[in-house]
Coordinates of C-alpha atoms in Angstrom, one line a residue:
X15 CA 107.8 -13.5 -52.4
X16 CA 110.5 -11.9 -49.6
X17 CA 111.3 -8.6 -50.3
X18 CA 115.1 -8.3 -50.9
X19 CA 116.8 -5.3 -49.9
X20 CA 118.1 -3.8 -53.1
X21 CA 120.6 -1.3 -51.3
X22 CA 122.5 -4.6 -50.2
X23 CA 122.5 -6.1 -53.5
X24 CA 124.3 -2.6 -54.7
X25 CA 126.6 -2.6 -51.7
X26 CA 127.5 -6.6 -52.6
X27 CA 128.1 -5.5 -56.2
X28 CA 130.5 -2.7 -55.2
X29 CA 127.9 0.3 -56.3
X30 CA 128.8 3.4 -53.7
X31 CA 126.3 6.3 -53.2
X32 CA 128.5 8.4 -55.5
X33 CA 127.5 6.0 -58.1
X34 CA 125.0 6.9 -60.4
X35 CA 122.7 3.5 -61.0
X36 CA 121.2 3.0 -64.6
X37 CA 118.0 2.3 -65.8
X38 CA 119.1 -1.3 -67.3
X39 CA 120.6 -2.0 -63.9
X40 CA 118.0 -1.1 -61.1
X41 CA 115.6 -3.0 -64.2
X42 CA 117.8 -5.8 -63.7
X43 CA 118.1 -6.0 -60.0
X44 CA 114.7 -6.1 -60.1
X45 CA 114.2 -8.8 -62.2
X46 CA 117.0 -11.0 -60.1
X47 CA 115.0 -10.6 -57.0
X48 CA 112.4 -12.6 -58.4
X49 CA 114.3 -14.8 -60.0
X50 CA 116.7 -15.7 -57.5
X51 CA 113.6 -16.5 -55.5
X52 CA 112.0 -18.3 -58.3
X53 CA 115.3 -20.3 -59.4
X54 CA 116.3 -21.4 -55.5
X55 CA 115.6 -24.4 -53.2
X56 CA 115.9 -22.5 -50.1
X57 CA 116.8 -24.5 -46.8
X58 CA 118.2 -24.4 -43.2
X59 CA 118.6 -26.7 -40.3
X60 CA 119.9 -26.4 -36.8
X61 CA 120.4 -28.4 -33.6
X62 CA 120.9 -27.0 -30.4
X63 CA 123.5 -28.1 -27.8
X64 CA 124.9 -27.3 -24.4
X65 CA 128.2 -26.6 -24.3
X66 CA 131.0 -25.4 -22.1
X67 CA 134.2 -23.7 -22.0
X68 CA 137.4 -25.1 -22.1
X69 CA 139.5 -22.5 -19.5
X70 CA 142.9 -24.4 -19.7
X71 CA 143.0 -24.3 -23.6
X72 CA 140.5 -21.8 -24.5
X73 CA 138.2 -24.1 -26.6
X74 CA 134.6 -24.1 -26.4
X75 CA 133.0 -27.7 -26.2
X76 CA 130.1 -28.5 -28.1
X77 CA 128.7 -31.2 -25.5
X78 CA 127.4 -34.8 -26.6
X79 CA 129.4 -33.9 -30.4
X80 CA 133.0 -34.6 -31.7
X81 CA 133.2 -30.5 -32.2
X82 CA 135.7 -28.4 -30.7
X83 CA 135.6 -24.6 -31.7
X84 CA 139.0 -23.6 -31.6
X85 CA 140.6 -20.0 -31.3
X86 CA 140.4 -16.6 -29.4
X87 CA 137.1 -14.9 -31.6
X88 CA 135.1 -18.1 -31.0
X89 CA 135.8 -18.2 -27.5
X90 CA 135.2 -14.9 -26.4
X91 CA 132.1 -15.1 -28.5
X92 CA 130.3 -18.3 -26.4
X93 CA 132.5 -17.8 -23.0
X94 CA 129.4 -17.4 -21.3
X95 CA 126.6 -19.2 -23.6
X96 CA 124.5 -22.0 -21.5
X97 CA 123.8 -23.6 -25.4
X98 CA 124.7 -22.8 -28.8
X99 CA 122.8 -23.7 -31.9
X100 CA 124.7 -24.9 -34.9
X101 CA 122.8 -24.0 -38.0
X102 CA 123.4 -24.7 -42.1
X103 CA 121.4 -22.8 -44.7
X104 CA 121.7 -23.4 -48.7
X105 CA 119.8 -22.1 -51.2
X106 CA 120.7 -25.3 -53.2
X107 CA 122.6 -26.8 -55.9
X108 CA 120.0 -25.4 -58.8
X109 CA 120.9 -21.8 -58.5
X110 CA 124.4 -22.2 -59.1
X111 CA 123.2 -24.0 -62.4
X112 CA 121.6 -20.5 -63.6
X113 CA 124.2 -18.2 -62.3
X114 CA 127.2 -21.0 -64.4
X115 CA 124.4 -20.5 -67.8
X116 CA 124.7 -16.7 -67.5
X117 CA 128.4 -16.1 -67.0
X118 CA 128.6 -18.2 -70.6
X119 CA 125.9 -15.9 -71.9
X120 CA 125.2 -12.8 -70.1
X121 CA 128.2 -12.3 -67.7
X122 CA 126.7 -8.5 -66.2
X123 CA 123.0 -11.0 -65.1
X124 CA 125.8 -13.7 -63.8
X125 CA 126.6 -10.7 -61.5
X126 CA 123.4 -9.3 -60.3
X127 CA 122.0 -12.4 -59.7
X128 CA 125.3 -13.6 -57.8
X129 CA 124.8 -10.9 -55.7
X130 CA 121.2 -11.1 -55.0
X131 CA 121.7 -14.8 -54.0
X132 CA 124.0 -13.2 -51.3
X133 CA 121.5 -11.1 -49.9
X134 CA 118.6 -13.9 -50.2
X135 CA 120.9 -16.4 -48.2
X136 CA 120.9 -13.5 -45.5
X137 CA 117.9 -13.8 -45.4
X138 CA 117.5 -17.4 -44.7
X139 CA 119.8 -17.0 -42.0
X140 CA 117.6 -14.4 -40.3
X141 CA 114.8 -16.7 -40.9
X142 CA 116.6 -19.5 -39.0
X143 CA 117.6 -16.9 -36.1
X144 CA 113.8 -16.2 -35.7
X145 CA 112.8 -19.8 -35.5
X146 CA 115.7 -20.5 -33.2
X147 CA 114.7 -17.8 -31.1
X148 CA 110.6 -18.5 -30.8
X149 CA 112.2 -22.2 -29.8
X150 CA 113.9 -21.3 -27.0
X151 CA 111.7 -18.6 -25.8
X152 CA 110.4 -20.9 -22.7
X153 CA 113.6 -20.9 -21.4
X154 CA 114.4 -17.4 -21.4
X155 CA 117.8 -17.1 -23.2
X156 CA 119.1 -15.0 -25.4
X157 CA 120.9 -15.4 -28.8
X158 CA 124.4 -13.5 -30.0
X159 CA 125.4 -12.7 -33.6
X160 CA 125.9 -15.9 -35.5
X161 CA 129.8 -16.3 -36.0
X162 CA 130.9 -18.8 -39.1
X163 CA 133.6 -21.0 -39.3
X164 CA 136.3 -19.0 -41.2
X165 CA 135.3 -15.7 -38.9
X166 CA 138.2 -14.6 -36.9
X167 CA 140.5 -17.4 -35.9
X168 CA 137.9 -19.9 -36.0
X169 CA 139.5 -22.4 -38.6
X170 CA 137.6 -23.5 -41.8
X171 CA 138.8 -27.1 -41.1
X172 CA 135.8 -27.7 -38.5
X173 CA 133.6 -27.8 -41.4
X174 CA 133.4 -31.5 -41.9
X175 CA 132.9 -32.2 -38.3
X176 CA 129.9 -28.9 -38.1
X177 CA 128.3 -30.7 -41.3
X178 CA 128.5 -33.8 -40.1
X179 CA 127.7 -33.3 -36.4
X180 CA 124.0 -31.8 -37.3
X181 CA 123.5 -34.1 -40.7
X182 CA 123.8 -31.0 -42.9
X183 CA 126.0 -33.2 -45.5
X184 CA 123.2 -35.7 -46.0
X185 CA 119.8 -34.1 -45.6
X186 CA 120.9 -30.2 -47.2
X187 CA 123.3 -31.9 -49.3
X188 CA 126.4 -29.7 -48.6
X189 CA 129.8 -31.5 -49.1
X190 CA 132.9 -29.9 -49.3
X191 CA 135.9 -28.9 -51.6
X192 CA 139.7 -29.9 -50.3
X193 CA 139.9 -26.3 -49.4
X194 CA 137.0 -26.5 -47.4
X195 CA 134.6 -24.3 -49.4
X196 CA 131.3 -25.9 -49.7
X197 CA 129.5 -26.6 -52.4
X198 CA 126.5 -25.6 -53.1
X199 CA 128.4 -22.0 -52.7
X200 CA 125.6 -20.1 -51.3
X201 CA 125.4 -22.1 -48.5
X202 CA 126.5 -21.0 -44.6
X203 CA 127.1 -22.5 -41.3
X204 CA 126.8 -20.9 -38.2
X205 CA 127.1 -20.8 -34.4
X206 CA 125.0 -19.2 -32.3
X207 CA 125.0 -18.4 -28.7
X208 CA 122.3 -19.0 -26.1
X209 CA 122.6 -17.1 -23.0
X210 CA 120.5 -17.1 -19.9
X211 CA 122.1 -13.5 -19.2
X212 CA 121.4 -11.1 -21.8
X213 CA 124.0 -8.5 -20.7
X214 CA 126.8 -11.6 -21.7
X215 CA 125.6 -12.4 -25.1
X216 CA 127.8 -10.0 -26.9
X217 CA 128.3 -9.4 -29.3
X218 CA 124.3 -8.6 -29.3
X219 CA 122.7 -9.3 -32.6
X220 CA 120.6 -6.4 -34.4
X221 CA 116.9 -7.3 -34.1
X222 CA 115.6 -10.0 -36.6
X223 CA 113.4 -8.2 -39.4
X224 CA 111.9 -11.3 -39.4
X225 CA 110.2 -10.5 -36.3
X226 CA 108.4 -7.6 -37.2
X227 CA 107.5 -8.7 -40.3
X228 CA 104.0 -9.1 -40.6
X229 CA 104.0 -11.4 -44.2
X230 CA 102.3 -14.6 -42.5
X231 CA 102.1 -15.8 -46.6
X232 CA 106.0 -15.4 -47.3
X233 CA 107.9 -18.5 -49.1
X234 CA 110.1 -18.9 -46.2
X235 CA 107.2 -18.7 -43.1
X236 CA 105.0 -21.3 -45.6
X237 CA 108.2 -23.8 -46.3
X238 CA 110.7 -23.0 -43.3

């Protein structure tokens, strides 16, 4: 079982320090970490491209793909990345099927365990970033902050073309609403840079937890 942070659960349900948290509640919280956990199908898949900038129209091309990452944000982000890996996480379509059941019957649980699927996706992200990282580690680069479509000026309408360009829409079964929100909702995609200098991958990302976690056993090491 991964240990969830609790204080981001609180944060993602709006609690503040000056908040006094009930027994029920923290209880509660408690029980959603394992459930959430229990409930999920967690997943994530990447693939990793070179890529180049676009100086003349301030694009970043994803080489060998039909993606174009348009906009100032996403630009200054992978100016001077060598690679970028595209990534898509989900924790699956099952989830939402729980969280639907308790807004009918128990709208506060609906909440908690909303929230707690937030900070579990996070997780899975950070999971990716790790495995990412120990897979390029030969060749000496560096990763950035993951940046998602929808971040800055970086327009939600790549979304097909990202799902499609790594296979996320077949083999995690993401698809997309007309308003390009994907469905299941706790799903992400992301772009991250690779960098052969460390002092241009900025902005840095804050080190991995996965990385000095020392849970060989976890659900996510065991099924990643």
């Amino acid at each position: 079982m991964l240990k969830l942070n609790k204080k981001e659960i609180l944060r993602y349900l709006g609690y503040k320090r000056s908040h006094e948290l009930s027994d029920d509640i923290d209880d509660l919280i408690e029980k959603e970490i394992v459930e959430v956990q229990e409930a999920s199908n967690p997943r994530y898949m990447y693939q990793i491209f070179f890529c180049h900038p676009d100086e003349e129209n301030k694009t970043i091309i994803v080489d060998g793909t039909n993606l174009v990452l348009t906009g100032n944000s996403i630009y200054k982000h992978l100016r001077y990345a060598k690679k970028v890996a595209l990534l898509a996480t989900t924790l699956g379509i099952e989830i939402e099927q729980v969280i639907r059941r308790y807004e009918i019957i128990d709208l506060t649980r609906s909440l908690v365990l909303d929230a707690s699927c937030t900070e579990f996706i996070e997780k899975l992200c950070d999971l990716a970033e790790c495995d990412i990282e120990t897979s390029v580690r030969d060749e000496g680069l560096t990763l950035n902050r993951r940046f998602s479509p929808g971040y800055g000026d970086l327009p939600l309408a790549i979304q097909p073309t990202f799902l499609k360009t790594i296979k996320a829409d077949t083999k995690l079964g993401i698809s997309l609403t007309d308003t390009m929100l994907m469905i299941p909702r706790k799903s992400v995609t992301a772009i991250i840079g690779l960098f052969e200098d460390k002092e241009l991958a900025l902005p840095k990302r804050k080190q991995n937890k996965c990385l000095s976690c020392e849970m060989e056993d976890c659900n996510f090491r065991i099924g990643g």
